[in-house]
PDB file of C-alpha atoms in Angstrom:
ATOM      1  CA  UNK T 615       6.964 -16.487  11.934  1.00 36.00           C
ATOM      2  CA  UNK T 616       9.654 -19.100  10.712  1.00 37.00           C
ATOM      3  CA  UNK T 617      12.291 -19.514   9.582  1.00 38.00           C
ATOM      4  CA  UNK T 618      14.160 -20.832   6.428  1.00 37.00           C
ATOM      5  CA  UNK T 619      17.117 -21.158   4.855  1.00 38.00           C
ATOM      6  CA  UNK T 620      17.429 -20.468   1.108  1.00 41.00           C
ATOM      7  CA  UNK T 621      20.012 -21.562  -0.921  1.00 39.00           C
ATOM      8  CA  UNK T 622      20.544 -18.359  -1.926  1.00 41.00           C
ATOM      9  CA  UNK T 623      21.742 -16.813   1.385  1.00 43.00           C
ATOM     10  CA  UNK T 624      25.653 -16.513   1.271  1.00 45.00           C
ATOM     11  CA  UNK T 625      26.167 -15.889   5.570  1.00 48.00           C
ATOM     12  CA  UNK T 626      24.147 -19.011   6.336  1.00 47.00           C
ATOM     13  CA  UNK T 627      21.770 -16.378   8.479  1.00 49.00           C
ATOM     14  CA  UNK T 628      18.219 -17.783   8.684  1.00 48.00           C
ATOM     15  CA  UNK T 629      15.496 -15.878   6.410  1.00 48.00           C
ATOM     16  CA  UNK T 630      11.842 -15.136   8.937  1.00 50.00           C
ATOM     17  CA  UNK T 631       9.041 -15.644   6.334  1.00 48.00           C
ATOM     18  CA  UNK T 632       5.663 -14.299   7.677  1.00 50.00           C
ATOM     19  CA  UNK T 633       3.569 -16.966   6.260  1.00 51.00           C
ATOM     20  CA  UNK T 634      -0.813 -16.818   5.741  1.00 54.00           C
ATOM     21  CA  UNK T 635      -1.001 -19.964   7.528  1.00 51.00           C
ATOM     22  CA  UNK T 636      -3.871 -21.038   5.295  1.00 52.00           C
ATOM     23  CA  UNK T 637      -6.236 -24.797   6.130  1.00 54.00           C
ATOM     24  CA  UNK T 638      -3.764 -28.111   4.524  1.00 62.00           C
ATOM     25  CA  UNK T 639      -7.317 -29.625   3.769  1.00 66.00           C
ATOM     26  CA  UNK T 640      -8.120 -26.705   0.824  1.00 75.00           C
ATOM     27  CA  UNK T 641      -5.875 -25.055  -1.699  1.00 83.00           C
ATOM     28  CA  UNK T 642      -5.002 -21.320  -1.575  1.00 85.00           C
ATOM     29  CA  UNK T 643      -7.273 -19.364  -4.041  1.00 89.00           C
ATOM     30  CA  UNK T 644      -5.233 -16.629  -5.824  1.00 91.00           C
ATOM     31  CA  UNK T 645      -8.058 -14.506  -7.848  1.00 92.00           C
ATOM     32  CA  UNK T 646      -6.934 -13.034 -11.457  1.00 93.00           C
ATOM     33  CA  UNK T 647      -4.446  -9.756 -10.230  1.00 91.00           C
ATOM     34  CA  UNK T 648      -3.959 -10.215  -7.125  1.00 93.00           C
ATOM     35  CA  UNK T 649      -0.250 -10.628  -5.852  1.00 94.00           C
ATOM     36  CA  UNK T 650       2.414  -8.172  -5.328  1.00 93.00           C
ATOM     37  CA  UNK T 651       3.005  -6.188  -8.196  1.00 94.00           C
ATOM     38  CA  UNK T 652       6.683  -5.232  -8.666  1.00 91.00           C
ATOM     39  CA  UNK T 653       8.644  -2.963 -11.966  1.00 88.00           C
ATOM     40  CA  UNK T 654      12.331  -3.890 -11.603  1.00 86.00           C
ATOM     41  CA  UNK T 655      15.430  -3.166 -14.828  1.00 79.00           C
ATOM     42  CA  UNK T 656      11.780  -2.770 -17.475  1.00 83.00           C
ATOM     43  CA  UNK T 657      10.038  -5.981 -16.381  1.00 90.00           C
ATOM     44  CA  UNK T 658       6.591  -5.864 -14.684  1.00 94.00           C
ATOM     45  CA  UNK T 659       6.108  -8.684 -12.094  1.00 95.00           C
ATOM     46  CA  UNK T 660       2.547 -10.089 -10.708  1.00 96.00           C
ATOM     47  CA  UNK T 661       3.850 -12.237  -7.725  1.00 95.00           C
ATOM     48  CA  UNK T 662       0.636 -14.357  -7.241  1.00 96.00           C
ATOM     49  CA  UNK T 663       2.578 -16.673  -4.703  1.00 95.00           C
ATOM     50  CA  UNK T 664       5.462 -15.837  -2.593  1.00 95.00           C
ATOM     51  CA  UNK T 665       8.161 -17.483   0.096  1.00 94.00           C
ATOM     52  CA  UNK T 666       5.418 -15.804   2.262  1.00 92.00           C
ATOM     53  CA  UNK T 667       2.693 -18.067   0.963  1.00 91.00           C
ATOM     54  CA  UNK T 668       4.051 -20.732   0.306  1.00 92.00           C
ATOM     55  CA  UNK T 669       6.541 -21.303   3.479  1.00 92.00           C
ATOM     56  CA  UNK T 670       9.391 -20.600   1.468  1.00 94.00           C
ATOM     57  CA  UNK T 671       9.169 -23.842  -1.218  1.00 95.00           C
ATOM     58  CA  UNK T 672       9.081 -21.333  -4.532  1.00 96.00           C
ATOM     59  CA  UNK T 673       7.761 -18.199  -5.880  1.00 96.00           C
ATOM     60  CA  UNK T 674       4.827 -17.730  -8.552  1.00 97.00           C
ATOM     61  CA  UNK T 675       4.486 -14.971 -11.122  1.00 96.00           C
ATOM     62  CA  UNK T 676       3.305 -13.517 -14.081  1.00 98.00           C
ATOM     63  CA  UNK T 677       5.308 -11.394 -15.861  1.00 96.00           C
ATOM     64  CA  UNK T 678       5.522  -9.001 -19.001  1.00 97.00           C
ATOM     65  CA  UNK T 679       8.376  -7.615 -21.225  1.00 96.00           C
ATOM     66  CA  UNK T 680       7.925  -4.994 -23.078  1.00 96.00           C
ATOM     67  CA  UNK T 681       8.947  -4.320 -26.963  1.00 96.00           C
ATOM     68  CA  UNK T 682      12.853  -4.567 -27.434  1.00 95.00           C
ATOM     69  CA  UNK T 683      13.057  -4.742 -23.787  1.00 94.00           C
ATOM     70  CA  UNK T 684      16.305  -7.148 -22.188  1.00 92.00           C
ATOM     71  CA  UNK T 685      14.797  -9.271 -19.345  1.00 91.00           C
ATOM     72  CA  UNK T 686      17.720 -10.534 -18.101  1.00 90.00           C
ATOM     73  CA  UNK T 687      21.476 -10.567 -19.547  1.00 89.00           C
ATOM     74  CA  UNK T 688      22.836 -13.548 -19.425  1.00 92.00           C
ATOM     75  CA  UNK T 689      23.552 -15.104 -15.953  1.00 93.00           C
ATOM     76  CA  UNK T 690      23.846 -18.525 -13.057  1.00 95.00           C
ATOM     77  CA  UNK T 691      21.799 -19.111 -10.498  1.00 95.00           C
ATOM     78  CA  UNK T 692      23.582 -21.269  -8.276  1.00 96.00           C
ATOM     79  CA  UNK T 693      20.959 -21.348  -5.249  1.00 95.00           C
ATOM     80  CA  UNK T 694      17.592 -22.006  -7.515  1.00 96.00           C
ATOM     81  CA  UNK T 695      15.628 -22.777 -10.124  1.00 96.00           C
ATOM     82  CA  UNK T 696      13.750 -20.889 -12.596  1.00 96.00           C
ATOM     83  CA  UNK T 697      10.914 -22.572 -14.848  1.00 97.00           C
ATOM     84  CA  UNK T 698       9.497 -19.986 -17.979  1.00 96.00           C
ATOM     85  CA  UNK T 699       6.887 -20.345 -19.734  1.00 98.00           C
ATOM     86  CA  UNK T 700       5.812 -18.212 -22.203  1.00 98.00           C
ATOM     87  CA  UNK T 701       1.324 -17.088 -22.659  1.00 98.00           C
ATOM     88  CA  UNK T 702       2.011 -14.289 -25.384  1.00 98.00           C
ATOM     89  CA  UNK T 703       4.316 -13.733 -27.701  1.00 98.00           C
ATOM     90  CA  UNK T 704       7.928 -14.158 -28.862  1.00 97.00           C
ATOM     91  CA  UNK T 705      10.638 -14.354 -26.003  1.00 96.00           C
ATOM     92  CA  UNK T 706      14.232 -14.521 -26.951  1.00 96.00           C
ATOM     93  CA  UNK T 707      16.058 -16.738 -24.661  1.00 94.00           C
ATOM     94  CA  UNK T 708      20.132 -16.817 -24.114  1.00 92.00           C
ATOM     95  CA  UNK T 709      20.324 -20.792 -23.689  1.00 86.00           C
ATOM     96  CA  UNK T 710      24.041 -20.707 -22.347  1.00 79.00           C
ATOM     97  CA  UNK T 711      25.843 -20.097 -26.010  1.00 78.00           C
ATOM     98  CA  UNK T 712      23.552 -19.246 -28.033  1.00 88.00           C
ATOM     99  CA  UNK T 713      19.856 -17.426 -28.404  1.00 92.00           C
ATOM    100  CA  UNK T 714      16.776 -19.210 -29.554  1.00 94.00           C
ATOM    101  CA  UNK T 715      13.109 -17.126 -29.887  1.00 96.00           C
ATOM    102  CA  UNK T 716      10.156 -19.037 -28.207  1.00 95.00           C
ATOM    103  CA  UNK T 717       6.341 -18.513 -27.917  1.00 97.00           C
ATOM    104  CA  UNK T 718       3.508 -19.734 -26.893  1.00 98.00           C
ATOM    105  CA  UNK T 719       3.508 -22.842 -25.128  1.00 98.00           C
ATOM    106  CA  UNK T 720       7.425 -22.830 -24.528  1.00 97.00           C
ATOM    107  CA  UNK T 721       9.154 -24.121 -21.754  1.00 97.00           C
ATOM    108  CA  UNK T 722      12.316 -23.031 -20.496  1.00 94.00           C
ATOM    109  CA  UNK T 723      14.272 -24.765 -17.648  1.00 95.00           C
ATOM    110  CA  UNK T 724      16.611 -23.010 -16.080  1.00 95.00           C
ATOM    111  CA  UNK T 725      18.132 -25.249 -12.989  1.00 96.00           C
ATOM    112  CA  UNK T 726      20.666 -24.125 -11.143  1.00 96.00           C
ATOM    113  CA  UNK T 727      23.908 -23.786 -12.837  1.00 95.00           C
ATOM    114  CA  UNK T 728      22.489 -23.326 -16.511  1.00 94.00           C
ATOM    115  CA  UNK T 729      23.717 -20.208 -18.049  1.00 95.00           C
ATOM    116  CA  UNK T 730      20.115 -18.062 -19.435  1.00 94.00           C
ATOM    117  CA  UNK T 731      19.276 -15.077 -19.832  1.00 93.00           C
ATOM    118  CA  UNK T 732      15.948 -13.375 -21.883  1.00 95.00           C
ATOM    119  CA  UNK T 733      14.359 -10.358 -23.850  1.00 95.00           C
ATOM    120  CA  UNK T 734      11.983  -9.233 -26.153  1.00 97.00           C
ATOM    121  CA  UNK T 735      13.357  -8.986 -29.116  1.00 96.00           C
ATOM    122  CA  UNK T 736       9.857  -8.500 -30.830  1.00 95.00           C
ATOM    123  CA  UNK T 737       7.277  -6.285 -31.754  1.00 96.00           C
ATOM    124  CA  UNK T 738       5.052  -7.045 -29.186  1.00 97.00           C
ATOM    125  CA  UNK T 739       4.736  -7.045 -25.703  1.00 97.00           C
ATOM    126  CA  UNK T 740       5.262 -10.839 -23.891  1.00 98.00           C
ATOM    127  CA  UNK T 741       3.833 -12.219 -21.775  1.00 98.00           C
ATOM    128  CA  UNK T 742       4.850 -15.393 -19.184  1.00 97.00           C
ATOM    129  CA  UNK T 743       4.518 -17.627 -15.884  1.00 98.00           C
ATOM    130  CA  UNK T 744       7.955 -18.088 -14.180  1.00 97.00           C
ATOM    131  CA  UNK T 745       8.222 -20.072 -11.087  1.00 98.00           C
ATOM    132  CA  UNK T 746      11.693 -20.223  -8.554  1.00 95.00           C
ATOM    133  CA  UNK T 747      12.236 -22.831  -6.149  1.00 96.00           C
ATOM    134  CA  UNK T 748      13.198 -22.290  -3.403  1.00 96.00           C
ATOM    135  CA  UNK T 749      11.374 -18.912  -3.046  1.00 95.00           C
ATOM    136  CA  UNK T 750      13.692 -16.194  -2.148  1.00 93.00           C
ATOM    137  CA  UNK T 751      14.436 -14.289  -5.412  1.00 92.00           C
ATOM    138  CA  UNK T 752      11.829 -12.592  -5.320  1.00 94.00           C
ATOM    139  CA  UNK T 753      12.944 -10.187  -2.961  1.00 92.00           C
ATOM    140  CA  UNK T 754      16.163  -9.813  -5.521  1.00 90.00           C
ATOM    141  CA  UNK T 755      13.065  -7.882  -7.828  1.00 89.00           C
ATOM    142  CA  UNK T 756      12.340  -5.776  -4.719  1.00 92.00           C
ATOM    143  CA  UNK T 757      15.577  -4.670  -3.873  1.00 91.00           C
ATOM    144  CA  UNK T 758      16.036  -3.485  -7.285  1.00 89.00           C
ATOM    145  CA  UNK T 759      12.730  -1.864  -7.390  1.00 90.00           C
ATOM    146  CA  UNK T 760      13.556  -0.007  -3.899  1.00 91.00           C
ATOM    147  CA  UNK T 761      16.816   1.203  -5.301  1.00 91.00           C
ATOM    148  CA  UNK T 762      15.503   2.721  -7.960  1.00 89.00           C
ATOM    149  CA  UNK T 763      13.164   4.183  -6.174  1.00 90.00           C
ATOM    150  CA  UNK T 764      15.493   5.736  -4.537  1.00 91.00           C
ATOM    151  CA  UNK T 765      16.956   7.226  -7.675  1.00 89.00           C
ATOM    152  CA  UNK T 766      19.667   4.584  -7.896  1.00 86.00           C
ATOM    153  CA  UNK T 767      19.954   4.108 -12.125  1.00 86.00           C
ATOM    154  CA  UNK T 768      20.238   0.196 -13.478  1.00 82.00           C
ATOM    155  CA  UNK T 769      23.373  -0.871 -14.854  1.00 86.00           C
ATOM    156  CA  UNK T 770      25.130  -4.422 -15.158  1.00 84.00           C
ATOM    157  CA  UNK T 771      27.531  -3.242 -12.035  1.00 88.00           C
ATOM    158  CA  UNK T 772      24.768  -2.308 -10.071  1.00 85.00           C
ATOM    159  CA  UNK T 773      22.139  -5.621 -10.965  1.00 85.00           C
ATOM    160  CA  UNK T 774      25.263  -8.014 -10.834  1.00 85.00           C
ATOM    161  CA  UNK T 775      25.689  -6.230  -7.448  1.00 89.00           C
ATOM    162  CA  UNK T 776      22.843  -7.289  -5.828  1.00 85.00           C
ATOM    163  CA  UNK T 777      22.530 -10.654  -7.913  1.00 89.00           C
ATOM    164  CA  UNK T 778      25.482 -11.601  -6.224  1.00 88.00           C
ATOM    165  CA  UNK T 779      23.420 -11.058  -2.586  1.00 91.00           C
ATOM    166  CA  UNK T 780      21.270 -13.979  -4.093  1.00 86.00           C
ATOM    167  CA  UNK T 781      24.032 -16.287  -5.030  1.00 88.00           C
ATOM    168  CA  UNK T 782      24.003 -15.413  -8.787  1.00 90.00           C
ATOM    169  CA  UNK T 783      26.316 -14.830 -11.115  1.00 88.00           C
ATOM    170  CA  UNK T 784      26.905 -13.258 -14.392  1.00 87.00           C
ATOM    171  CA  UNK T 785      27.696 -15.894 -17.568  1.00 89.00           C
ATOM    172  CA  UNK T 786      30.337 -14.066 -20.294  1.00 82.00           C
ATOM    173  CA  UNK T 787      28.820 -15.520 -22.884  1.00 76.00           C
ATOM    174  CA  UNK T 788      32.278 -16.048 -25.602  1.00 71.00           C
ATOM    175  CA  UNK T 789      32.780 -13.818 -28.981  1.00 63.00           C
ATOM    176  CA  UNK T 790      31.700 -15.418 -32.063  1.00 59.00           C
ATOM    177  CA  UNK T 791      34.114 -15.543 -35.259  1.00 53.00           C
TER     178      UNK T 791
END
């Protein structure tokens, strides 16, 4: 067991991770389909690497978003960076002051303090990759999933409450004239 501080921790208390120790002279091989599957707020996540496997350095996931699904309303992370890479179909991305639609091969770097959000406005499932650094935000998805499994209703208030635990705030989009 190791201790690390996640940038998203508000109280500064250490977070304990069970770390899978590997022979550092050999890479960690994750086979196709392996990882932790979490469905949260309409997004299917397959976490290929989590804080437990990277010592808290980063988390890496594959995600899929069904047609017509809001992946995440505009928000700002104050404790971690996110990198989205689109594999299949088109993802509509909020970029701070508007939206842009991106397709396969596009990379979105949402650094700390950068407003962003995403949705699938198309008619086909979007698949992509996401990297979080440092790791820890995967716990947000676990907590949302567990709350819904216990009967909670997903709405903006519920998601904002959970996001606040991970140093993430909503981004209010100014009305267009």
